[in-house]
Short mmCIF file of C-alpha atoms (C1' of nucleotides) in Angstrom, two decimals:
data_model
loop_
_atom_site.label_atom_id
_atom_site.label_comp_id
_atom_site.label_asym_id
_atom_site.label_seq_id
_atom_site.Cartn_x
_atom_site.Cartn_y
_atom_site.Cartn_z
CA UNK H 14 159.12 123.42 68.61
CA UNK H 15 162.73 123.99 67.30
CA UNK H 16 161.87 127.67 66.87
CA UNK H 17 160.30 127.53 69.48
CA UNK H 18 163.25 126.89 71.55
CA UNK H 19 165.39 129.74 68.95
CA UNK H 20 162.56 132.19 69.88
CA UNK H 21 163.83 131.98 73.57
CA UNK H 22 167.73 132.42 73.64
CA UNK H 23 168.98 136.51 74.45
CA UNK H 24 172.19 136.42 72.35
CA UNK H 25 174.72 139.10 72.04
CA UNK H 26 174.86 140.99 68.13
CA UNK H 27 178.05 142.44 67.68
CA UNK H 28 178.97 144.85 71.09
CA UNK H 29 175.80 145.21 72.02
CA UNK H 30 175.81 142.67 75.12
CA UNK H 31 173.06 139.85 75.58
CA UNK H 32 169.62 140.83 73.28
CA UNK H 33 166.07 138.97 73.67
CA UNK H 34 164.96 137.71 70.65
CA UNK H 35 161.62 140.50 71.15
CA UNK H 36 164.09 143.08 71.23
CA UNK H 37 166.36 142.20 68.16
CA UNK H 38 162.98 141.60 67.01
CA UNK H 39 162.06 145.27 67.54
CA UNK H 40 165.15 146.37 66.22
CA UNK H 41 164.39 144.52 62.98
CA UNK H 42 161.34 146.50 62.31
CA UNK H 43 162.57 150.19 63.56
CA UNK H 44 165.03 149.21 60.10
CA UNK H 45 168.62 150.23 59.82
CA UNK H 46 168.42 154.23 58.01
CA UNK H 47 164.42 155.11 59.01
CA UNK H 48 162.25 156.97 61.94
CA UNK H 49 159.51 155.14 62.59
CA UNK H 50 156.17 155.96 63.98
CA UNK H 51 155.14 153.58 67.50
CA UNK H 52 152.25 153.27 65.78
CA UNK H 53 153.93 151.52 62.41
CA UNK H 54 155.80 149.84 64.65
CA UNK H 55 153.36 148.24 66.60
CA UNK H 56 151.39 146.87 63.32
CA UNK H 57 154.99 145.90 61.69
CA UNK H 58 155.68 144.62 64.89
CA UNK H 59 151.87 142.84 65.43
CA UNK H 60 151.84 143.26 68.69
CA UNK H 61 150.19 146.42 70.69
CA UNK H 62 151.78 150.24 71.23
CA UNK H 63 151.37 149.27 74.63
CA UNK H 64 154.14 146.06 73.66
CA UNK H 65 156.30 148.32 71.87
CA UNK H 66 156.07 151.27 74.70
CA UNK H 67 157.79 148.48 77.06
CA UNK H 68 160.41 147.23 74.40
CA UNK H 69 161.39 150.56 73.77
CA UNK H 70 161.32 151.23 77.08
CA UNK H 71 164.08 149.05 77.56
CA UNK H 72 166.14 149.05 74.82
CA UNK H 73 166.62 152.94 75.02
CA UNK H 74 167.72 152.49 78.74
CA UNK H 75 170.22 150.08 76.32
CA UNK H 76 171.30 152.94 74.34
CA UNK H 77 170.06 150.92 71.74
CA UNK H 78 167.42 153.34 69.76
CA UNK H 79 166.62 156.87 70.51
CA UNK H 80 163.58 159.39 70.27
CA UNK H 81 162.84 162.03 68.62
CA UNK H 82 159.52 164.40 68.28
CA UNK H 83 157.48 164.16 65.03
CA UNK H 84 157.50 167.78 63.78
CA UNK H 85 153.61 167.24 62.49
CA UNK H 86 152.23 166.00 65.69
CA UNK H 87 153.83 166.65 68.91
CA UNK H 88 151.53 163.81 70.18
CA UNK H 89 154.05 161.53 68.14
CA UNK H 90 157.02 159.78 68.44
CA UNK H 91 159.79 158.95 66.22
CA UNK H 92 162.01 155.75 66.80
CA UNK H 93 165.29 155.15 65.75
CA UNK H 94 168.24 153.24 65.97
CA UNK H 95 171.56 154.32 67.20
CA UNK H 96 175.12 153.63 66.52
CA UNK H 97 175.12 150.98 68.67
CA UNK H 98 171.68 149.83 67.31
CA UNK H 99 172.58 149.48 64.43
CA UNK H 100 175.71 147.59 65.12
CA UNK H 101 172.85 145.10 66.56
CA UNK H 102 171.08 145.37 63.38
CA UNK H 103 173.97 144.11 61.58
CA UNK H 104 174.97 141.58 63.01
CA UNK H 105 171.56 140.23 63.23
CA UNK H 106 171.33 140.35 59.22
CA UNK H 107 174.79 138.95 58.65
CA UNK H 108 173.70 136.74 60.68
CA UNK H 109 170.73 135.72 58.37
CA UNK H 110 172.61 136.39 55.33
CA UNK H 111 175.22 133.27 56.62
CA UNK H 112 172.05 130.82 58.05
CA UNK H 113 170.61 131.62 54.22
CA UNK H 114 174.23 130.79 52.36
CA UNK H 115 174.36 127.47 54.30
CA UNK H 116 170.74 126.03 53.68
CA UNK H 117 171.62 127.50 49.80
CA UNK H 118 174.68 125.09 50.19
CA UNK H 119 172.94 122.01 50.75
CA UNK H 120 170.09 122.73 48.28
CA UNK H 121 169.56 123.13 44.39
CA UNK H 122 168.56 126.74 43.21
CA UNK H 123 165.23 125.39 42.34
CA UNK H 124 164.17 123.57 46.16
CA UNK H 125 165.30 126.79 47.13
CA UNK H 126 162.58 128.57 44.76
CA UNK H 127 159.86 125.74 45.80
CA UNK H 128 160.19 126.01 49.76
CA UNK H 129 159.70 129.72 49.26
CA UNK H 130 156.78 129.50 47.78
CA UNK H 131 155.43 126.74 49.97
CA UNK H 132 156.34 129.05 52.68
CA UNK H 133 154.88 131.57 51.07
CA UNK H 134 151.00 128.65 51.20
CA UNK H 135 152.18 127.94 54.57
CA UNK H 136 152.45 131.67 55.71
CA UNK H 137 148.98 133.26 54.83
CA UNK H 138 147.26 129.99 56.14
CA UNK H 139 148.71 130.82 59.32
CA UNK H 140 147.58 134.97 58.82
CA UNK H 141 143.58 133.00 58.68
CA UNK J 14 156.44 136.24 62.68
CA UNK J 15 152.90 134.72 61.83
CA UNK J 16 153.67 131.61 64.28
CA UNK J 17 155.55 133.82 66.60
CA UNK J 18 151.68 134.89 67.09
CA UNK J 19 149.75 131.70 66.24
CA UNK J 20 151.30 130.68 69.28
CA UNK J 21 150.29 133.03 71.92
CA UNK J 22 146.08 132.31 71.63
CA UNK J 23 144.48 130.55 73.81
CA UNK J 24 142.17 128.40 71.60
CA UNK J 25 139.47 125.42 72.40
CA UNK J 26 139.93 121.47 71.62
CA UNK J 27 136.96 119.52 71.45
CA UNK J 28 135.07 119.68 75.14
CA UNK J 29 138.07 120.38 77.02
CA UNK J 30 137.42 124.00 77.31
CA UNK J 31 140.25 127.04 76.61
CA UNK J 32 143.77 125.36 76.31
CA UNK J 33 146.86 127.34 75.74
CA UNK J 34 149.56 126.47 73.65
CA UNK J 35 152.31 124.83 75.73
CA UNK J 36 149.25 122.94 76.83
CA UNK J 37 148.18 121.94 73.55
CA UNK J 38 151.97 120.67 73.45
CA UNK J 39 152.60 119.11 76.54
CA UNK J 40 149.16 117.21 75.81
CA UNK J 41 150.46 115.98 72.62
CA UNK J 42 154.07 114.89 74.43
CA UNK J 43 152.61 112.64 76.50
CA UNK J 44 150.86 110.50 73.70
CA UNK J 45 147.63 109.75 73.33
CA UNK J 46 147.72 106.00 74.79
CA UNK J 47 150.74 106.47 76.73
CA UNK J 48 151.53 106.69 80.10
CA UNK J 49 155.37 108.91 80.30
CA UNK J 50 157.82 110.06 83.16
CA UNK J 51 158.25 114.08 84.13
CA UNK J 52 161.87 113.36 82.40
CA UNK J 53 161.17 112.20 79.52
CA UNK J 54 158.67 114.81 78.94
CA UNK J 55 160.46 117.62 79.45
CA UNK J 56 163.02 115.84 77.43
CA UNK J 57 160.95 114.92 74.87
CA UNK J 58 159.65 119.02 74.84
CA UNK J 59 162.81 121.07 75.37
CA UNK J 60 162.29 122.60 78.30
CA UNK J 61 162.92 122.06 82.86
CA UNK J 62 161.37 119.49 84.34
CA UNK J 63 160.58 122.10 86.77
CA UNK J 64 158.43 123.95 83.99
CA UNK J 65 156.91 120.53 83.35
CA UNK J 66 155.94 120.33 87.13
CA UNK J 67 154.27 123.34 86.54
CA UNK J 68 152.30 122.43 83.35
CA UNK J 69 151.43 119.16 84.72
CA UNK J 70 149.71 121.17 87.71
CA UNK J 71 147.19 122.64 85.82
CA UNK J 72 146.62 120.53 83.56
CA UNK J 73 145.80 118.27 86.66
CA UNK J 74 143.95 120.77 88.51
CA UNK J 75 141.85 121.77 84.54
CA UNK J 76 141.29 117.24 84.51
CA UNK J 77 143.31 116.34 81.50
CA UNK J 78 146.28 114.21 82.85
CA UNK J 79 146.25 112.43 85.85
CA UNK J 80 149.74 111.05 87.99
CA UNK J 81 150.44 107.50 88.95
CA UNK J 82 153.22 106.34 90.46
CA UNK J 83 156.10 104.31 88.54
CA UNK J 84 156.55 100.62 89.90
CA UNK J 85 160.12 100.34 89.94
CA UNK J 86 160.90 103.58 91.51
CA UNK J 87 158.98 105.67 93.99
CA UNK J 88 160.52 109.09 92.85
CA UNK J 89 159.11 109.11 89.67
CA UNK J 90 155.34 110.03 88.37
CA UNK J 91 153.61 108.75 85.65
CA UNK J 92 151.13 111.02 83.17
CA UNK J 93 149.12 110.09 80.76
CA UNK J 94 145.76 111.59 79.27
CA UNK J 95 142.29 111.54 80.74
CA UNK J 96 139.57 110.93 78.80
CA UNK J 97 138.90 114.37 78.50
CA UNK J 98 142.70 114.91 78.28
CA UNK J 99 142.37 112.02 75.06
CA UNK J 100 139.29 114.07 73.46
CA UNK J 101 141.66 117.38 73.13
CA UNK J 102 144.18 115.53 71.87
CA UNK J 103 141.97 114.03 68.71
CA UNK J 104 140.90 117.40 68.43
CA UNK J 105 143.80 118.82 68.04
CA UNK J 106 144.82 115.79 65.37
CA UNK J 107 142.07 116.41 63.75
CA UNK J 108 143.07 120.14 63.21
CA UNK J 109 147.12 119.53 62.38
CA UNK J 110 145.31 117.31 59.12
CA UNK J 111 142.74 119.91 58.48
CA UNK J 112 145.78 121.83 58.35
CA UNK J 113 147.99 119.08 56.08
CA UNK J 114 145.11 118.50 53.76
CA UNK J 115 144.55 121.86 53.26
CA UNK J 116 148.53 122.89 52.20
CA UNK J 117 148.48 119.20 50.14
CA UNK J 118 145.21 120.86 48.19
CA UNK J 119 147.12 123.90 47.60
CA UNK J 120 151.01 121.89 45.77
CA UNK J 121 151.81 119.62 44.10
CA UNK J 122 153.02 116.08 45.80
CA UNK J 123 156.32 116.66 44.65
CA UNK J 124 156.39 120.04 46.01
CA UNK J 125 155.20 118.18 49.32
CA UNK J 126 158.03 115.94 49.34
CA UNK J 127 160.76 118.82 48.37
CA UNK J 128 159.44 121.23 51.30
CA UNK J 129 159.32 118.37 53.88
CA UNK J 130 163.63 118.14 53.38
CA UNK J 131 164.05 121.66 53.09
CA UNK J 132 162.27 121.72 56.82
CA UNK J 133 164.67 119.32 58.12
CA UNK J 134 167.44 120.89 57.30
CA UNK J 135 166.37 124.26 58.30
CA UNK J 136 165.25 121.81 61.46
CA UNK J 137 169.18 120.31 61.46
CA UNK J 138 170.43 124.03 61.37
CA UNK J 139 167.86 125.20 63.66
CA UNK J 140 169.34 122.08 66.45
CA UNK J 141 172.76 123.63 66.49
"C1'" DT B 25 175.80 103.29 106.85
"C1'" DT B 26 176.84 107.42 105.25
"C1'" DA B 27 177.37 109.67 100.40
"C1'" DA B 28 176.64 111.54 95.95
"C1'" DT B 29 172.91 110.88 92.43
"C1'" DA B 30 168.80 111.26 90.02
"C1'" DA B 31 162.81 111.91 90.20
"C1'" DG B 32 159.88 116.03 90.79
"C1'" DT B 33 158.16 119.93 93.28
"C1'" DT B 34 158.93 124.59 94.56
"C1'" DT B 35 160.15 129.30 94.52
"C1'" DA B 36 162.03 133.23 92.78
"C1'" DG B 37 162.37 136.32 88.73
"C1'" DA B 38 162.75 136.71 83.54
"C1'" DT B 39 160.51 137.67 79.36
"C1'" DA B 40 157.17 138.70 76.64
"C1'" DC B 41 152.44 139.97 76.24
"C1'" DT B 42 147.16 141.68 76.43
"C1'" DA B 43 143.58 145.30 77.74
"C1'" DA B 44 142.04 148.74 80.08
"C1'" DA B 45 142.57 153.53 82.10
"C1'" DC B 46 145.14 157.64 81.39
"C1'" DT B 47 147.92 161.54 79.81
"C1'" DA B 48 148.43 164.44 76.17
"C1'" DT B 49 147.49 166.78 71.78
"C1'" DA B 50 144.85 167.76 67.46
"C1'" DG B 51 140.59 168.65 64.79
"C1'" DC B 52 136.07 169.21 63.85
"C1'" DT B 53 132.40 171.81 64.90
"C1'" DA B 54 128.35 174.31 66.52
"C1'" DT P 25 136.53 179.47 70.23
"C1'" DA P 26 134.30 176.44 73.81
"C1'" DG P 27 133.94 172.13 73.86
"C1'" DC P 28 133.64 167.20 71.91
"C1'" DT P 29 135.96 162.97 70.13
"C1'" DA P 30 139.28 160.61 68.24
"C1'" DT P 31 143.79 159.64 68.51
"C1'" DA P 32 149.23 158.39 69.62
"C1'" DG P 33 152.21 156.90 73.09
"C1'" DT P 34 152.66 155.40 78.24
"C1'" DT P 35 151.24 153.17 82.31
"C1'" DT P 36 149.02 149.20 85.31
"C1'" DA P 37 148.05 145.21 86.35
"C1'" DG P 38 147.19 140.63 85.12
"C1'" DT P 39 147.89 136.25 82.65
"C1'" DA P 40 151.52 132.52 80.36
"C1'" DT P 41 156.10 130.77 79.91
"C1'" DC P 42 159.73 129.65 80.89
"C1'" DT P 43 165.04 129.63 83.99
"C1'" DA P 44 167.63 128.48 87.55
"C1'" DA P 45 168.27 126.99 91.82
"C1'" DA P 46 167.43 125.16 96.20
"C1'" DC P 47 164.63 121.42 98.10
"C1'" DT P 48 161.82 116.89 98.93
"C1'" DT P 49 162.01 111.59 98.94
"C1'" DA P 50 164.32 107.81 97.30
"C1'" DT P 51 167.41 104.94 94.85
"C1'" DT P 52 171.76 103.32 94.56
"C1'" DA P 53 176.95 102.28 95.57
"C1'" DA P 54 181.22 103.41 98.35
#
DNA sequence: TTAATAAGTTTAGATACTAAACTATAGCTA
DNA sequence: TAGCTATAGTTTAGTATCTAAACTTATTAA
């Protein structure tokens, strides 16, 4: 329920203005350095290529990502982060790290280890 | 990500036909026995009263809940589950129990205990 | 008896998807 | 090499889930 709630609120990441949860997930999926094909990105995010296409249009209009052509196949499109996109990426990463640090300050090494194992099991179930 | 995906797919619960995630959450929020005011339900689900109002319209049209008047205040409406709604509730509970059993079969008592503690901490953070 | 408040409903708009039709390129095959 | 099929990505129409704000009706308090 808490996650559900969290996953709805737009947030500001860095200088990039208000970014929706799906937008930041997409930025996270593209990755800091690399360029990625639409297709791969869709697979990585677990959504259809149509969904990704729409997101990219929006992120492009916000100047967070750019498209470039893929040398070996002129049908394909490579997506990569702009400087502004990278800022958002890093601000988001920073948030993750802080979050993790906070959690770690309240739990022992061993507890974290078990927690991660349990999350892994949970994930296996959810995949089915 | 897995939760995100799971939280989108409609499912069948009992004889109640296809029920969306939000619908089953609402049913869960109403509770098996009691009757609840719109307002309380909205608070319990962590959404606006407008959202609940819309959900209740849909659930009523599917014959899963009924409205009745609140004796002490004629502005207020009590919501409760119909027989069909209760079936869906129980089928969903059953699913939770099975899920929990499966998880328990793969983890020790102690691991579960720590896991629950960590989830609690996580929840505290998310609330902020 | 107004005036302000509270319970629900309605409406318009945003977000986040999917499925399916579509465009354009690639690559095989006869 | 002409033609068929497969693939990459885009577009469109539709659905689900929500919010904010305007609204209706009933309550309460001055």
